[in-house]
Short mmCIF file of C-alpha atoms in Angstrom, two decimals:
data_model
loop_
_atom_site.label_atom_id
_atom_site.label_comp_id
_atom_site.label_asym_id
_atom_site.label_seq_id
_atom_site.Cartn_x
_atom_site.Cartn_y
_atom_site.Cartn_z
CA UNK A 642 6.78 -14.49 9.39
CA UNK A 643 3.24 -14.85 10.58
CA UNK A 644 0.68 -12.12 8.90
CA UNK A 645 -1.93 -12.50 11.46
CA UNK A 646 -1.92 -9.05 13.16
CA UNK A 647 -4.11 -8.21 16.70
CA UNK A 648 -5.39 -4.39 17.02
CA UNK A 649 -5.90 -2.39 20.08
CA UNK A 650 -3.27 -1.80 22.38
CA UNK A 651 -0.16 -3.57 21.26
CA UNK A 652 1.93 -5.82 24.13
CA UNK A 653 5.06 -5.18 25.62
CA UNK A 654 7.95 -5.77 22.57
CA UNK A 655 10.43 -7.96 23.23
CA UNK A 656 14.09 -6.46 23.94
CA UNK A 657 17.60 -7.27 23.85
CA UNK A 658 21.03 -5.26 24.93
CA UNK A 659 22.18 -2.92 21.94
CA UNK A 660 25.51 -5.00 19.86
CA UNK A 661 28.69 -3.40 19.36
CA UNK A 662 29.59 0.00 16.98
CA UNK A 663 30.10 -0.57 13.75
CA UNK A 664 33.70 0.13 12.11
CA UNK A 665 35.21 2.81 11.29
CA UNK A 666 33.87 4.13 7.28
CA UNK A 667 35.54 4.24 4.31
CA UNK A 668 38.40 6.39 4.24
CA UNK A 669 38.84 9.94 2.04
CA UNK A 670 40.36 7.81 -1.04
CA UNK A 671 37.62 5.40 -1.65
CA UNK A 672 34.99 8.33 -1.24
CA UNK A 673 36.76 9.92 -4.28
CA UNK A 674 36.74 6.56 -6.17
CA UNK A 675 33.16 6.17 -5.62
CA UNK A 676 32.36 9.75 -6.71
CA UNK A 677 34.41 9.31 -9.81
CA UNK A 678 32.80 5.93 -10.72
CA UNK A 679 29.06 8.01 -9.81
CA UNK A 680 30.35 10.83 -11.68
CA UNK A 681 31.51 14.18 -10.25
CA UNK A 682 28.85 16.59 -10.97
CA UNK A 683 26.09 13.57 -9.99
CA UNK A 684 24.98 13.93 -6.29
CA UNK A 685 25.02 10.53 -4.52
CA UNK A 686 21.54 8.78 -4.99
CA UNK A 687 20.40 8.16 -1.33
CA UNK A 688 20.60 4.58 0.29
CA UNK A 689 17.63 3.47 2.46
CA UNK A 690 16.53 0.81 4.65
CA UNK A 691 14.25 -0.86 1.68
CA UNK A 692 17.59 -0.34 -0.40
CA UNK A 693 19.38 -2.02 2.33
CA UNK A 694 17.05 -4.91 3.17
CA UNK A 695 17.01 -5.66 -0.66
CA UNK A 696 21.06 -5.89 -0.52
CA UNK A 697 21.06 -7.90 2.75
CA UNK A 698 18.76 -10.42 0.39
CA UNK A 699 21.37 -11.00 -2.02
CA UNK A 700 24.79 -10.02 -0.30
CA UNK A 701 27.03 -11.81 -3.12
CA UNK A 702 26.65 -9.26 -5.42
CA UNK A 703 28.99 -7.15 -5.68
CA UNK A 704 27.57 -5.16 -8.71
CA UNK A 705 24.77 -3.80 -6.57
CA UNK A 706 26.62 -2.81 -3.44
CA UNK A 707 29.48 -0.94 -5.58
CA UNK A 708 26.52 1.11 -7.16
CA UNK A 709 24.52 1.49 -4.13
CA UNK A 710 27.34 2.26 -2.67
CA UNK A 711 28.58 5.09 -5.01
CA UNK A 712 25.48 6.38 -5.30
CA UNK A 713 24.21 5.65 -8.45
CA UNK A 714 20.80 5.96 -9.48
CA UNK A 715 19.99 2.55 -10.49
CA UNK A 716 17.11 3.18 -12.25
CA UNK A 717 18.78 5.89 -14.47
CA UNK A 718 21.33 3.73 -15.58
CA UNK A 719 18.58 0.67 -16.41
CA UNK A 720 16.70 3.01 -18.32
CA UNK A 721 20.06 4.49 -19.77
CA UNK A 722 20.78 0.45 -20.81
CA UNK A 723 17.41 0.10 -22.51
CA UNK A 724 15.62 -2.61 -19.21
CA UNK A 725 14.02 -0.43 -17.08
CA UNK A 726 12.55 -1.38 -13.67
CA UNK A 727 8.85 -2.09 -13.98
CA UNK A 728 8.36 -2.00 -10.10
CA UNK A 729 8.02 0.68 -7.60
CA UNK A 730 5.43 2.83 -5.88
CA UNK A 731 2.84 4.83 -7.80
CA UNK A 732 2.35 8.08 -7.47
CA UNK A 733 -1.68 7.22 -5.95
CA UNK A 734 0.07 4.83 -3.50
CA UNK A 735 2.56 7.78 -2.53
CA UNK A 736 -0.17 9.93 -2.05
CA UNK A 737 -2.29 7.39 0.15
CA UNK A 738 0.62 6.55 2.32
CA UNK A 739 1.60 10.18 3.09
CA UNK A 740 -1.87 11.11 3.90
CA UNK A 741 -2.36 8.39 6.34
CA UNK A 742 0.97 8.93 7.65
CA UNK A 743 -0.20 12.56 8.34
CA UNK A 744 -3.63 11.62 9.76
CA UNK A 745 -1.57 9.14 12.66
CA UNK A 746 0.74 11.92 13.63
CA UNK A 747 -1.53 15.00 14.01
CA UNK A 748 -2.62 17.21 17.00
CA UNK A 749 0.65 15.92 18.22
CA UNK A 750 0.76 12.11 17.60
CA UNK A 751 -2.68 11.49 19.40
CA UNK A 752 -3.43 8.57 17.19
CA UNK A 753 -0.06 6.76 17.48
CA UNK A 754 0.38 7.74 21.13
CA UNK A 755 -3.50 6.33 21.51
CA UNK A 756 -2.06 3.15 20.31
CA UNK A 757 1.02 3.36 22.65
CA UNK A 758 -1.96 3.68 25.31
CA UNK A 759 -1.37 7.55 25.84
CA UNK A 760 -4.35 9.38 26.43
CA UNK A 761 -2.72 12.81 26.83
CA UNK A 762 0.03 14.03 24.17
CA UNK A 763 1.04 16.60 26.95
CA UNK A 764 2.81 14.03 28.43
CA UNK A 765 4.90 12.86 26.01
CA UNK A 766 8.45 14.84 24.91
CA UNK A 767 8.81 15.65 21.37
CA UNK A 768 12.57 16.71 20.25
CA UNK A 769 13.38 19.05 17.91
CA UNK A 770 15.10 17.24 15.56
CA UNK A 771 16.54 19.61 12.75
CA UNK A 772 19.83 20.33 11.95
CA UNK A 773 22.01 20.85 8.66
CA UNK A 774 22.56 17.73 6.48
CA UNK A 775 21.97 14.03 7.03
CA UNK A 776 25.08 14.18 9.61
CA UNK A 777 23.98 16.86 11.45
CA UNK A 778 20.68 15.27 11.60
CA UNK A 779 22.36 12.12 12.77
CA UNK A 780 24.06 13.56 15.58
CA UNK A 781 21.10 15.41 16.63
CA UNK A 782 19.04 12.50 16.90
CA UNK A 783 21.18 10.38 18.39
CA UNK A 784 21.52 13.72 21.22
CA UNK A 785 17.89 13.72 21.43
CA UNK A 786 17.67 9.74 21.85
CA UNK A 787 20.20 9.66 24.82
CA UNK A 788 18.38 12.86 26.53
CA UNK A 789 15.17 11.39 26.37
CA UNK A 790 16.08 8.19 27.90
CA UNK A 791 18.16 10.06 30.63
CA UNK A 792 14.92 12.18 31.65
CA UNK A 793 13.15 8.82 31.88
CA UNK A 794 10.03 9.86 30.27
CA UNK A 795 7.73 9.27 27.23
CA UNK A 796 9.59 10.93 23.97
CA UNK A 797 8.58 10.60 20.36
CA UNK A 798 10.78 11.23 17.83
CA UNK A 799 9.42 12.03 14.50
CA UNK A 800 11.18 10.85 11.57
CA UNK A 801 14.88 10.62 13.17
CA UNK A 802 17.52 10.17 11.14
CA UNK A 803 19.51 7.24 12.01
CA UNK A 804 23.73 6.18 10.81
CA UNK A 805 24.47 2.99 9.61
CA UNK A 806 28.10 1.90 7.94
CA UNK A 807 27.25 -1.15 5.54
CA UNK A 808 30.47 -2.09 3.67
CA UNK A 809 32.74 0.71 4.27
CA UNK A 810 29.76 3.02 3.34
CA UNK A 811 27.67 5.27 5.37
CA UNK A 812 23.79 5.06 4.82
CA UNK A 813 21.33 7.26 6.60
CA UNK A 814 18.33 6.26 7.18
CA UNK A 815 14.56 7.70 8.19
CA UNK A 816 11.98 5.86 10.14
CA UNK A 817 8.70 7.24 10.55
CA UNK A 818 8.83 7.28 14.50
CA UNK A 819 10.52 6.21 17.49
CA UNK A 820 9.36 6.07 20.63
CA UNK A 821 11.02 6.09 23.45
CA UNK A 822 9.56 4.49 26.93
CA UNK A 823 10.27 5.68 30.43
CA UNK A 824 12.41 2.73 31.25
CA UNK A 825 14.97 3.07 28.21
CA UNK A 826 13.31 1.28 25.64
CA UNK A 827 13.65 1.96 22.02
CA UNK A 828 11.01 0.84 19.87
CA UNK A 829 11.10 1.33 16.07
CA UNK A 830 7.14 3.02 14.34
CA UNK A 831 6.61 1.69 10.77
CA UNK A 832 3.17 3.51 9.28
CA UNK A 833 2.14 1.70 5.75
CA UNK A 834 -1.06 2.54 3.98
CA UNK A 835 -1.77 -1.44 3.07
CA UNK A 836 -5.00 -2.60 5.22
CA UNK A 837 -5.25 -5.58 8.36
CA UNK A 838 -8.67 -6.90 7.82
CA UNK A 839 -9.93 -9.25 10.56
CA UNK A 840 -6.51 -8.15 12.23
CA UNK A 841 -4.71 -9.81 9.27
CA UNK A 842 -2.69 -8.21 6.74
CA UNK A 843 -1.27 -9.50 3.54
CA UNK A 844 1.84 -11.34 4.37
CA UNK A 845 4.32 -10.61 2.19
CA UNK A 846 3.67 -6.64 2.61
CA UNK A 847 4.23 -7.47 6.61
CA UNK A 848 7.08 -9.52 5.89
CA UNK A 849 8.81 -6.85 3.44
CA UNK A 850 7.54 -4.00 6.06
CA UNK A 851 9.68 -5.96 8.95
CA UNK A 852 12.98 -7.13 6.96
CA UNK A 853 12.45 -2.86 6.36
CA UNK A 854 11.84 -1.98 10.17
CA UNK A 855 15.22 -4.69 11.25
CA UNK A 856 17.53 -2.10 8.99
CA UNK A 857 16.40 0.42 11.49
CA UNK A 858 16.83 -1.42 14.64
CA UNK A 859 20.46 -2.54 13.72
CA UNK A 860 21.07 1.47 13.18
CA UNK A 861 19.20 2.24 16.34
CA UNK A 862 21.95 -0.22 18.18
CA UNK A 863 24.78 1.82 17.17
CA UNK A 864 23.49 4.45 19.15
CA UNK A 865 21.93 2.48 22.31
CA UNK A 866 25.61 1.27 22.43
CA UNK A 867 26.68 4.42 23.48
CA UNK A 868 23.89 5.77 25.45
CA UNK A 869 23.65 4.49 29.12
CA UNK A 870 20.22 2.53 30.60
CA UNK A 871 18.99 2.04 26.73
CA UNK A 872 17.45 -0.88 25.35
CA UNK A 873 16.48 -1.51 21.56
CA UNK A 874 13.45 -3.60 21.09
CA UNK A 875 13.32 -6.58 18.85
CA UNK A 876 9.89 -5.93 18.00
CA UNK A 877 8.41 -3.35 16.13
CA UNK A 878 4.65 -1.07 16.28
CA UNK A 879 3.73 -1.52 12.87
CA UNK A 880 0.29 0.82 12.00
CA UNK A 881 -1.88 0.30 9.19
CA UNK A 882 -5.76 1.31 8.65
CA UNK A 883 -8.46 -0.75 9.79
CA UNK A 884 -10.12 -2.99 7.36
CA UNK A 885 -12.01 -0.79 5.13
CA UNK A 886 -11.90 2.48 6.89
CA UNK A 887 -8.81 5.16 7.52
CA UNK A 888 -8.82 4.73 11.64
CA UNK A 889 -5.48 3.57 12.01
CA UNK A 890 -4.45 0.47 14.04
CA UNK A 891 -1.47 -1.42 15.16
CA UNK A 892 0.26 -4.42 15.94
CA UNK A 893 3.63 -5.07 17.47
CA UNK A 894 5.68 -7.81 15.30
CA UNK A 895 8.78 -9.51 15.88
CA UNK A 896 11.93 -9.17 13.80
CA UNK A 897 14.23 -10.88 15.51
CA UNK A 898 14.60 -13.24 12.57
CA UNK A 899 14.47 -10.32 10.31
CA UNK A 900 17.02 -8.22 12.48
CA UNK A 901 19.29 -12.02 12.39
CA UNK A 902 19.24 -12.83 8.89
CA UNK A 903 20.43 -9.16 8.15
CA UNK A 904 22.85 -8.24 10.75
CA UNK A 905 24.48 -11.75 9.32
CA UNK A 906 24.16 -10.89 5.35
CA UNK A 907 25.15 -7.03 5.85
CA UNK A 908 27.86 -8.37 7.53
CA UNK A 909 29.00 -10.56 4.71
CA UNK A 910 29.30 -8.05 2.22
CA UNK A 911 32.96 -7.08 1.06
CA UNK A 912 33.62 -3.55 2.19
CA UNK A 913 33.23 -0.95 -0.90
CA UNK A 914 36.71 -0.55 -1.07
CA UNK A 915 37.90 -3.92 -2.05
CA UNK A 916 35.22 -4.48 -4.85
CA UNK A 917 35.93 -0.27 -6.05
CA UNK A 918 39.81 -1.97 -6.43
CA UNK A 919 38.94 -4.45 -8.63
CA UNK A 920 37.24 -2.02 -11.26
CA UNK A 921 39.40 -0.92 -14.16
CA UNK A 922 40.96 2.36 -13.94
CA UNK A 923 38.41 5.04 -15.89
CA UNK A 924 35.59 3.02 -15.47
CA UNK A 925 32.50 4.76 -14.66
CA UNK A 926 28.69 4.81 -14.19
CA UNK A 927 28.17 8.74 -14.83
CA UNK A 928 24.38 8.42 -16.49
CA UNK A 929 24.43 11.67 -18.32
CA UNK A 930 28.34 12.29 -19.53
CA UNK A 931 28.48 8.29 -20.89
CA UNK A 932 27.38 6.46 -23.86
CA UNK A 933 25.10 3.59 -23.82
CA UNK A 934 27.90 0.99 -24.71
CA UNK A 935 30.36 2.43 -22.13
CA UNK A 936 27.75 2.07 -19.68
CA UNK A 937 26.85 -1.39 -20.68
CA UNK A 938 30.26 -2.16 -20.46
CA UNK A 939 31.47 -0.88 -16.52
CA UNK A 940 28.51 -2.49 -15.76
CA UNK A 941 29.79 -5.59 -17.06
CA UNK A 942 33.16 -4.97 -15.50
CA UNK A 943 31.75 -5.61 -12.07
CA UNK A 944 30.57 -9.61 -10.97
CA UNK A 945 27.08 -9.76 -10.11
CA UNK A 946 24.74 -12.47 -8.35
CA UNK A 947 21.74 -12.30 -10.13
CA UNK A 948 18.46 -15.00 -9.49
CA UNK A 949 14.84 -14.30 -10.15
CA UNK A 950 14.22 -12.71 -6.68
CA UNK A 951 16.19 -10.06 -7.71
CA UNK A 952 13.11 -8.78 -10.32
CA UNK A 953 11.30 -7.60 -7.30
CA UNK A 954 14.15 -5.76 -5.93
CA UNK A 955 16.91 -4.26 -7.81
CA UNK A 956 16.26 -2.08 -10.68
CA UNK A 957 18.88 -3.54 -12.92
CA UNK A 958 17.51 -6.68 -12.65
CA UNK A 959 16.16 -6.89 -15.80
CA UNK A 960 19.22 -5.75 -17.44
CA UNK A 961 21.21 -8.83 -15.28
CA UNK A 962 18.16 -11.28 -16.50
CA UNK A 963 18.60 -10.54 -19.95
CA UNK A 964 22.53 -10.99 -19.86
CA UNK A 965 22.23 -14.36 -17.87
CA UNK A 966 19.68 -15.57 -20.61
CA UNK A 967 22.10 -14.76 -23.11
CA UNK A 968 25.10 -16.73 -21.21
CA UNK A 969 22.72 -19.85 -20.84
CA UNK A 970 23.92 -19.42 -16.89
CA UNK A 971 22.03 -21.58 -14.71
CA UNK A 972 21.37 -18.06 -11.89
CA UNK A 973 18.93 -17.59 -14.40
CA UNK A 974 16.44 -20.85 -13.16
CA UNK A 975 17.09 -19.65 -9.65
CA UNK A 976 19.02 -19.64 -6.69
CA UNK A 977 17.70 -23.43 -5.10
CA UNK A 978 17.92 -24.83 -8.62
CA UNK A 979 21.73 -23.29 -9.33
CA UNK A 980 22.70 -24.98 -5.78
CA UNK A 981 21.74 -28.44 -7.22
CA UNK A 982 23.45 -28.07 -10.17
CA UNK A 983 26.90 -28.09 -8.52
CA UNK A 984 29.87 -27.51 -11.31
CA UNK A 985 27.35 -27.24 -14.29
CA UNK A 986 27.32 -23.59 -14.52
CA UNK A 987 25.35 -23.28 -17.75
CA UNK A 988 22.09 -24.56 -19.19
CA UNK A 989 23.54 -26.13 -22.01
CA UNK A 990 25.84 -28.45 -19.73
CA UNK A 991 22.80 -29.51 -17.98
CA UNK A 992 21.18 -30.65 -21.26
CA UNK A 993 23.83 -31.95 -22.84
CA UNK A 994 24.41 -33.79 -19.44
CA UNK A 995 21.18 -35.01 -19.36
CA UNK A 996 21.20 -36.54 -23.17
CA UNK A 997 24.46 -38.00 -21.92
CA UNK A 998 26.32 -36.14 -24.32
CA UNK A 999 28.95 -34.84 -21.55
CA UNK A 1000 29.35 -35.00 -18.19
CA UNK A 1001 31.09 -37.84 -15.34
CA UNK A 1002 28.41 -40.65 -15.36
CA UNK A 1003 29.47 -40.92 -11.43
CA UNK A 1004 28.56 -37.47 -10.51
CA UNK A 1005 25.83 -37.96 -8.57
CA UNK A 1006 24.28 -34.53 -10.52
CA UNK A 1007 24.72 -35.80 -14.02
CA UNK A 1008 23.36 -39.23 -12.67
CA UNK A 1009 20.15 -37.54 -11.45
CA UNK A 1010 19.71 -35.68 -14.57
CA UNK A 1011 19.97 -38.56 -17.03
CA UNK A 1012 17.35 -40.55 -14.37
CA UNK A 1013 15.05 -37.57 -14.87
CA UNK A 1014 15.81 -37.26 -18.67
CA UNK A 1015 14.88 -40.66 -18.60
CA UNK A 1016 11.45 -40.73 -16.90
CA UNK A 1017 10.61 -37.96 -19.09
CA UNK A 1018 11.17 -39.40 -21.73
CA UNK A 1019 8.44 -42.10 -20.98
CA UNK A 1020 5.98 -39.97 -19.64
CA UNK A 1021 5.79 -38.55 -23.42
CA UNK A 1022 6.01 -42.06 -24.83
CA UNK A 1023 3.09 -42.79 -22.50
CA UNK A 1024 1.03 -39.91 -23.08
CA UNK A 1025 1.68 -40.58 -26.88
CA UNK A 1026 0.09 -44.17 -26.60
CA UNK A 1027 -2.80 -42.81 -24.95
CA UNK A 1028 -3.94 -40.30 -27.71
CA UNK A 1029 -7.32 -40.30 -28.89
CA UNK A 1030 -8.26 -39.47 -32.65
CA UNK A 1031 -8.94 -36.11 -33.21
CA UNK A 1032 -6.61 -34.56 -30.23
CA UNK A 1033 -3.91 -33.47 -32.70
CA UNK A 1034 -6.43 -32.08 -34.54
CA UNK A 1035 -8.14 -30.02 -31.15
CA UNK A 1036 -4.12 -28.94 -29.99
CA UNK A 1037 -4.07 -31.02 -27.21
#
């Protein structure tokens, strides 16, 4: 998606009619198979809309949504298996983002609501929205969204809590706003600390910030499908500081491609039950009460889909990496180079293919890589012929 943000007053966002519920969860018995494979005495780690979006990326592996799933702290366990994840937010960047967060929602939400074009906060309803647990909080947002669009009014809802069932499991997930318009509109509030200068802003922070914001809108859908008059819009207000300074400023951007591409993957993913079936009986991920090996080893007891993407997403990615390298599987050159490779599954197949050591000289694959084996092998002949005295000599 485009990077190039305006500021000011954002336009009207683009909306659609909500989609239908989503099915019924998992039932009693696969919650106690997931808390036995997460351990009993290990509360579920939480699974949020960057969590999700990540997933929706890669929605053939079935290693990540059984843990995500379960609950399991992924980066426990990678540090547990010796690869821990070497992304993430730092502590300054924490900081920064809740402090600018703070500075758009105080003296009632002037700033954002100044951005909404709202002069007077007075005039705009804001919900309680506390209640006990993540399902309690659920319901009473989803009370407080159906209210506010019956009144017909302004009504900002600070960091709802929204249900969404991916797989047979329920996530819960937490905005930072939503505002609600007087004619029924919905429109998802994403805050980030990261700059627009010149009313740009770096692309792939915009582009990670909307696959982020279309997790909420599919979860806000659930609940416009209930709730009479209401609208979900396609587009969300993302607000970010102003070039250099800390005045915040905002843009609306589109995620219906976003919102597309992730109702579509989410939706391919086999429900938790099915892939919790195919693990072994006494199989589990519990970080503390297990061993190194018998954590290295349920992890390998459950197929994964692992290409370089995955580095800047998953936190056993670097555990997956290192066990593709050691396979010689092809996942490991990445996803658009695996898809050309058709039936050769490992590097060593393609380069014994290539020297025409193996392989069906009328597969077109095996034909292409002994033509590109070929030309290879006189561009070094070539570049040997054209040697100068002395290069050897200089490394070249």
């Amino acid at each position: 998606m485009s990077a190039s943000l305006g500021s000011g007053a954002p336009p009207t966002p683009q909306t659609t009619r909500p989609h239908g519920v989503s099915p019924a969860p998992a039932t009693p018995r696969v919650w106690g198979k997931l808390a036995e494979l997460r351990g009993p005495a290990t509360a579920p780690h939480p699974l949020d809309a960057r969590a999700l979006a990540a997933l929706a990326a890669n929605p053939g592996c079935k290693r990540r949504a059984l843990l995500d799933g379960a609950g399991v702290d992924k980066a426990a366990l990678a540090s547990k298996l010796g690869s821990p994840a070497a992304f993430g937010q730092s502590q300054f960047a924490f900081m920064r983002g809740n402090a600018f967060e703070a500075k758009v929602k105080a003296d009632g939400g002037r700033e954002l609501l100044r951005l909404l074009g709202i002069d007077e906060p007075g005039a705009v309803g804001a919900p309680d929205l506390a209640a006990a647990g993540p399902e309690g909080r659920a319901a009473r947002t989803a009370l407080a969204l159906r209210e506010a669009t019956a009144a017909g009014g302004w009504a900002l809802l600070d960091h709802p809590m929204l249900a969404l069932e991916v797989a047979g499991s329920a996530a819960y997930l937490e905005p930072d706003a939503v505002v609600v318009h007087p004619d029924g509109r919905w429109t998802v509030v994403e805050i980030k600390s990261f700059p627009m200068i010149d009313g740009a802003a770096d692309a792939s922070k915009v582009g990670a910030a909307a696959r982020q914001a279309a997790v909420y809108v599919l979860a806000l859908e659930r609940v416009a499908a209930l709730t009479e008059g209401a609208e979900v819009a396609h587009s969300v207000l993302l607000v970010c500081p102003k070039d250099f300074s800390n005045l915040p400023t905002a843009s609306v951007v589109d995620v219906r491609k976003q919102l597309s591409v992730t109702r579509r993957q989410l939706a391919r993913l086999t429900r938790i039950e099915e892939i919790a079936a195919m693990v072994p009986e006494g199989v589990t991920f519990d970080v503390e009460g297990c061993s190194t090996e018998q954590l290295r080893a349920a992890v390998e007891s459950v197929p994964h889909a692992y290409a370089p993407e995955c580095l800047s997403a998953c936190e056993l990615a670097f555990h997956c990496r290192e066990r593709a390298r050691l396979a010689g599987a092809v996942e490991a050159l990445g996803r658009s180079a695996r898809s050309e490779l058709g039936g050769l599954t490992t590097i060593g197949e393609v380069l014994a293919a290539a020297r025409g050591e193996a392989g069906d000289a009328d597969d077109p694959t095996v034909g292409a890589l002994r033509r590109a084996q070929a030309l290879r092998g006189e561009a070094l002949a070539a570049a040997g012929a054209s040697r100068i005295p002395g290069q050897e000599a200089l490394g070249w």
